[in-house]
Amino acid sequence: MTKLIAVEGTYEEMGAELGRRTSELVERSVQTYLRRFRDDAGLSAADVSRWGAVYLDVARRYDARIAAMLEGLAAGAGQPIEHITALNARTEMLYGTGYRDEGCTSVAVLPKHTRRGHTLLAQNWDWHPEQGPVTFLLATRDTTGFTVLTLAEAGMLAKSGLNSAGLGVCANLLVSDRDTGGAGVPYHYLLRGVLQSRTMSQAHRKALDVVRISSGNLLIADAGGEAIDLEVAPDVFGTLLPQDGLITHSNHFQAPLPLVDRKAATSALTLLRPARARHLLEDAAAARTLEPEDVVAALRDHYSYPDSICRHVDPDAGKGEEIASVYSVVMDLDARELSIAEHPPCERPYERWRLDDLFTPGAGPEICFPIEEDHA
C-alpha cells in the first residue's frame, strides 16, 4: 500500500509534523540527491548550501506558505534548510547540466466526454526506481480547511495531485536551451503553487507570472470542466487546449516557442507517447463514454516496451540510470478522488483515496482497477 502522510494546522506546523514523521525517508532522499548533485552536476557541498539559500529566499518571495512548510519540514526532520530547499529545486540543479533520461505521460479528459460527466486527470510518473520507497502521498489541511493531496518525494512538497477546490495538476519534465541557473522559481515550487490555488486563474498566475529558470510542463484541470496545458520555459510559455475532449502530453514541447528542445530527440518515445495515449482513448471520448478504467488501460499500455507509456527498466541501462513508471495516478476531480498504483502499474491494482476521508481516523483506500488478464 502506498504510504499516506496526513498533516494539518498552520503551514509551519504541517511542515514540522511532516518532517518528524518522515525524517528517515528525508535523510535517504537528501543523501541520494546530494550524491547526484555531486556526481551528475559537479556541485560541491558548498555549492548546494549556497544555492539552497538562494531557493529559500525565492520561496519566501514566491509563496510564504511554501516557505513556512519547507522551514518547518527542515526543523522537524533535523536537516539543514538549505538541503531541503535544494531538494525542492533538484530539477534546476540537475537539468541545467544535460542530465540523463526521464519520462512521464499525462492525460486530461473533459467531462462532456466521460460517462459520469466528471473531469479526469492522470499520469505515469517515470523516474529512478530508487525513489519509489521514499515517495508517498502527502495530504495537508490548513487552518481554513483547504486540503491538498499530492504525490511527493520525501523532503519535497508536491508533484501530481489535486485539492479540495477540485483543481489538479500533472507534471512533465521539459528541457530547453533557455534553461539556466539563477534566482528564479523552481519547477516543484510551481507545482505546489498551483495546488495551493483555489481557482484556475490563480493557478495560471502561480505558474506564469513568475521568473522561471527552467522548463517544465503543467497539465492543469478542474472540476469546473476545463483543462489547459502550460509549457513553461524561462521568459516564454505556450498553451495547449483540449482537442476532442483530450489533452495528452509527455516530455517535449508541442507549442511553437522560440527555443531549442533539448529532449525531443533523446527522451524515450516522447514523440509518440502522447499520440499513443490519444489513440487509446479517442474512441471512448468520441462516444462520450470514457471512464477511469479506460485511462488506466492506457497507462498500462506496453507499446514499444520497455520505453512504453507503462515504462519498465531497460536491461541495458547503466547503474543509477534506470527509469521506470514509479507511480501511476488517476484523479477524478469532481469526486475529489485520487487512485494510485506503485511500479509496475500493469501488475498492480490501484488504491483510491477520497479527500473527505483523508483525516478520518482508521480510514483507508478502496482497491480499484484490478489487473486484467492481458496485463497479468
PDB file of N, CA and C in Angstrom, residues 75-107:
ATOM      1  N   ALA A  75      13.227  21.689  10.048  1.00  0.00           N
ATOM      2  CA  ALA A  75      13.369  21.612  11.508  1.00  0.00           C
ATOM      3  C   ALA A  75      12.875  20.275  12.031  1.00  0.00           C
ATOM      4  N   GLY A  76      11.720  19.820  11.541  1.00  0.00           N
ATOM      5  CA  GLY A  76      11.165  18.560  12.010  1.00  0.00           C
ATOM      6  C   GLY A  76      12.004  17.356  11.644  1.00  0.00           C
ATOM      7  N   ALA A  77      12.638  17.407  10.482  1.00  0.00           N
ATOM      8  CA  ALA A  77      13.454  16.283  10.012  1.00  0.00           C
ATOM      9  C   ALA A  77      14.890  16.377  10.489  1.00  0.00           C
ATOM     10  N   GLY A  78      15.271  17.494  11.119  1.00  0.00           N
ATOM     11  CA  GLY A  78      16.643  17.659  11.574  1.00  0.00           C
ATOM     12  C   GLY A  78      17.628  17.841  10.440  1.00  0.00           C
ATOM     13  N   GLN A  79      17.201  18.527   9.382  1.00  0.00           N
ATOM     14  CA  GLN A  79      18.045  18.754   8.204  1.00  0.00           C
ATOM     15  C   GLN A  79      18.342  20.239   8.046  1.00  0.00           C
ATOM     16  N   PRO A  80      19.499  20.585   7.474  1.00  0.00           N
ATOM     17  CA  PRO A  80      19.738  21.993   7.137  1.00  0.00           C
ATOM     18  C   PRO A  80      18.678  22.473   6.151  1.00  0.00           C
ATOM     19  N   ILE A  81      18.141  23.645   6.365  1.00  0.00           N
ATOM     20  CA  ILE A  81      17.108  24.155   5.479  1.00  0.00           C
ATOM     21  C   ILE A  81      17.624  24.251   4.047  1.00  0.00           C
ATOM     22  N   GLU A  82      18.925  24.529   3.883  1.00  0.00           N
ATOM     23  CA  GLU A  82      19.478  24.644   2.528  1.00  0.00           C
ATOM     24  C   GLU A  82      19.416  23.321   1.780  1.00  0.00           C
ATOM     25  N   HIS A  83      19.522  22.191   2.495  1.00  0.00           N
ATOM     26  CA  HIS A  83      19.408  20.897   1.831  1.00  0.00           C
ATOM     27  C   HIS A  83      17.974  20.650   1.381  1.00  0.00           C
ATOM     28  N   ILE A  84      17.018  21.071   2.186  1.00  0.00           N
ATOM     29  CA  ILE A  84      15.610  20.866   1.836  1.00  0.00           C
ATOM     30  C   ILE A  84      15.210  21.733   0.646  1.00  0.00           C
ATOM     31  N   THR A  85      15.616  22.977   0.641  1.00  0.00           N
ATOM     32  CA  THR A  85      15.265  23.834  -0.493  1.00  0.00           C
ATOM     33  C   THR A  85      16.010  23.405  -1.758  1.00  0.00           C
ATOM     34  N   ALA A  86      17.242  22.929  -1.624  1.00  0.00           N
ATOM     35  CA  ALA A  86      17.955  22.398  -2.791  1.00  0.00           C
ATOM     36  C   ALA A  86      17.244  21.171  -3.336  1.00  0.00           C
ATOM     37  N   LEU A  87      16.738  20.331  -2.451  1.00  0.00           N
ATOM     38  CA  LEU A  87      15.989  19.143  -2.857  1.00  0.00           C
ATOM     39  C   LEU A  87      14.770  19.543  -3.671  1.00  0.00           C
ATOM     40  N   ASN A  88      14.071  20.577  -3.230  1.00  0.00           N
ATOM     41  CA  ASN A  88      12.885  21.038  -3.937  1.00  0.00           C
ATOM     42  C   ASN A  88      13.214  21.780  -5.229  1.00  0.00           C
ATOM     43  N   ALA A  89      14.496  22.081  -5.434  1.00  0.00           N
ATOM     44  CA  ALA A  89      14.961  22.679  -6.688  1.00  0.00           C
ATOM     45  C   ALA A  89      15.841  21.690  -7.450  1.00  0.00           C
ATOM     46  N   ARG A  90      15.614  20.391  -7.220  1.00  0.00           N
ATOM     47  CA  ARG A  90      16.528  19.413  -7.818  1.00  0.00           C
ATOM     48  C   ARG A  90      16.445  19.421  -9.344  1.00  0.00           C
ATOM     49  N   THR A  91      15.293  19.768  -9.920  1.00  0.00           N
ATOM     50  CA  THR A  91      15.195  19.854 -11.375  1.00  0.00           C
ATOM     51  C   THR A  91      16.183  20.876 -11.913  1.00  0.00           C
ATOM     52  N   GLU A  92      16.207  22.052 -11.299  1.00  0.00           N
ATOM     53  CA  GLU A  92      17.106  23.117 -11.754  1.00  0.00           C
ATOM     54  C   GLU A  92      18.565  22.771 -11.485  1.00  0.00           C
ATOM     55  N   MET A  93      18.836  22.118 -10.373  1.00  0.00           N
ATOM     56  CA  MET A  93      20.219  21.823 -10.009  1.00  0.00           C
ATOM     57  C   MET A  93      20.793  20.665 -10.818  1.00  0.00           C
ATOM     58  N   LEU A  94      19.919  19.824 -11.354  1.00  0.00           N
ATOM     59  CA  LEU A  94      20.392  18.694 -12.152  1.00  0.00           C
ATOM     60  C   LEU A  94      20.279  18.925 -13.653  1.00  0.00           C
ATOM     61  N   TYR A  95      19.211  19.543 -14.082  1.00  0.00           N
ATOM     62  CA  TYR A  95      18.928  19.529 -15.510  1.00  0.00           C
ATOM     63  C   TYR A  95      19.574  20.648 -16.292  1.00  0.00           C
ATOM     64  N   GLY A  96      20.201  21.599 -15.657  1.00  0.00           N
ATOM     65  CA  GLY A  96      20.986  22.566 -16.404  1.00  0.00           C
ATOM     66  C   GLY A  96      22.276  21.962 -16.897  1.00  0.00           C
ATOM     67  N   THR A  97      22.493  20.678 -16.600  1.00  0.00           N
ATOM     68  CA  THR A  97      23.777  20.044 -16.876  1.00  0.00           C
ATOM     69  C   THR A  97      23.690  18.994 -17.973  1.00  0.00           C
ATOM     70  N   GLY A  98      22.573  18.923 -18.686  1.00  0.00           N
ATOM     71  CA  GLY A  98      22.417  17.876 -19.675  1.00  0.00           C
ATOM     72  C   GLY A  98      22.168  16.538 -19.022  1.00  0.00           C
ATOM     73  N   TYR A  99      21.516  16.551 -17.869  1.00  0.00           N
ATOM     74  CA  TYR A  99      21.247  15.326 -17.120  1.00  0.00           C
ATOM     75  C   TYR A  99      20.459  14.336 -17.955  1.00  0.00           C
ATOM     76  N   ARG A 100      20.529  13.056 -17.610  1.00  0.00           N
ATOM     77  CA  ARG A 100      20.095  11.987 -18.488  1.00  0.00           C
ATOM     78  C   ARG A 100      18.582  11.817 -18.562  1.00  0.00           C
ATOM     79  N   ASP A 101      18.181  10.678 -19.060  1.00  0.00           N
ATOM     80  CA  ASP A 101      16.809  10.429 -19.492  1.00  0.00           C
ATOM     81  C   ASP A 101      15.797  10.444 -18.358  1.00  0.00           C
ATOM     82  N   GLU A 102      14.556  10.527 -18.716  1.00  0.00           N
ATOM     83  CA  GLU A 102      13.403  10.539 -17.821  1.00  0.00           C
ATOM     84  C   GLU A 102      12.181  10.244 -18.652  1.00  0.00           C
ATOM     85  N   GLY A 103      11.027  10.500 -18.108  1.00  0.00           N
ATOM     86  CA  GLY A 103       9.808  10.354 -18.880  1.00  0.00           C
ATOM     87  C   GLY A 103       8.592  10.497 -17.989  1.00  0.00           C
ATOM     88  N   CYS A 104       7.491  10.910 -18.569  1.00  0.00           N
ATOM     89  CA  CYS A 104       6.198  10.967 -17.900  1.00  0.00           C
ATOM     90  C   CYS A 104       5.156  11.096 -18.998  1.00  0.00           C
ATOM     91  N   THR A 105       3.990  10.526 -18.785  1.00  0.00           N
ATOM     92  CA  THR A 105       2.883  10.669 -19.725  1.00  0.00           C
ATOM     93  C   THR A 105       1.664  11.136 -18.946  1.00  0.00           C
ATOM     94  N   SER A 106       1.041  12.228 -19.399  1.00  0.00           N
ATOM     95  CA  SER A 106      -0.098  12.815 -18.706  1.00  0.00           C
ATOM     96  C   SER A 106      -1.310  12.906 -19.630  1.00  0.00           C
ATOM     97  N   VAL A 107      -2.497  12.843 -19.021  1.00  0.00           N
ATOM     98  CA  VAL A 107      -3.756  12.855 -19.771  1.00  0.00           C
ATOM     99  C   VAL A 107      -4.796  13.677 -19.009  1.00  0.00           C
TER     100      VAL A 107
END
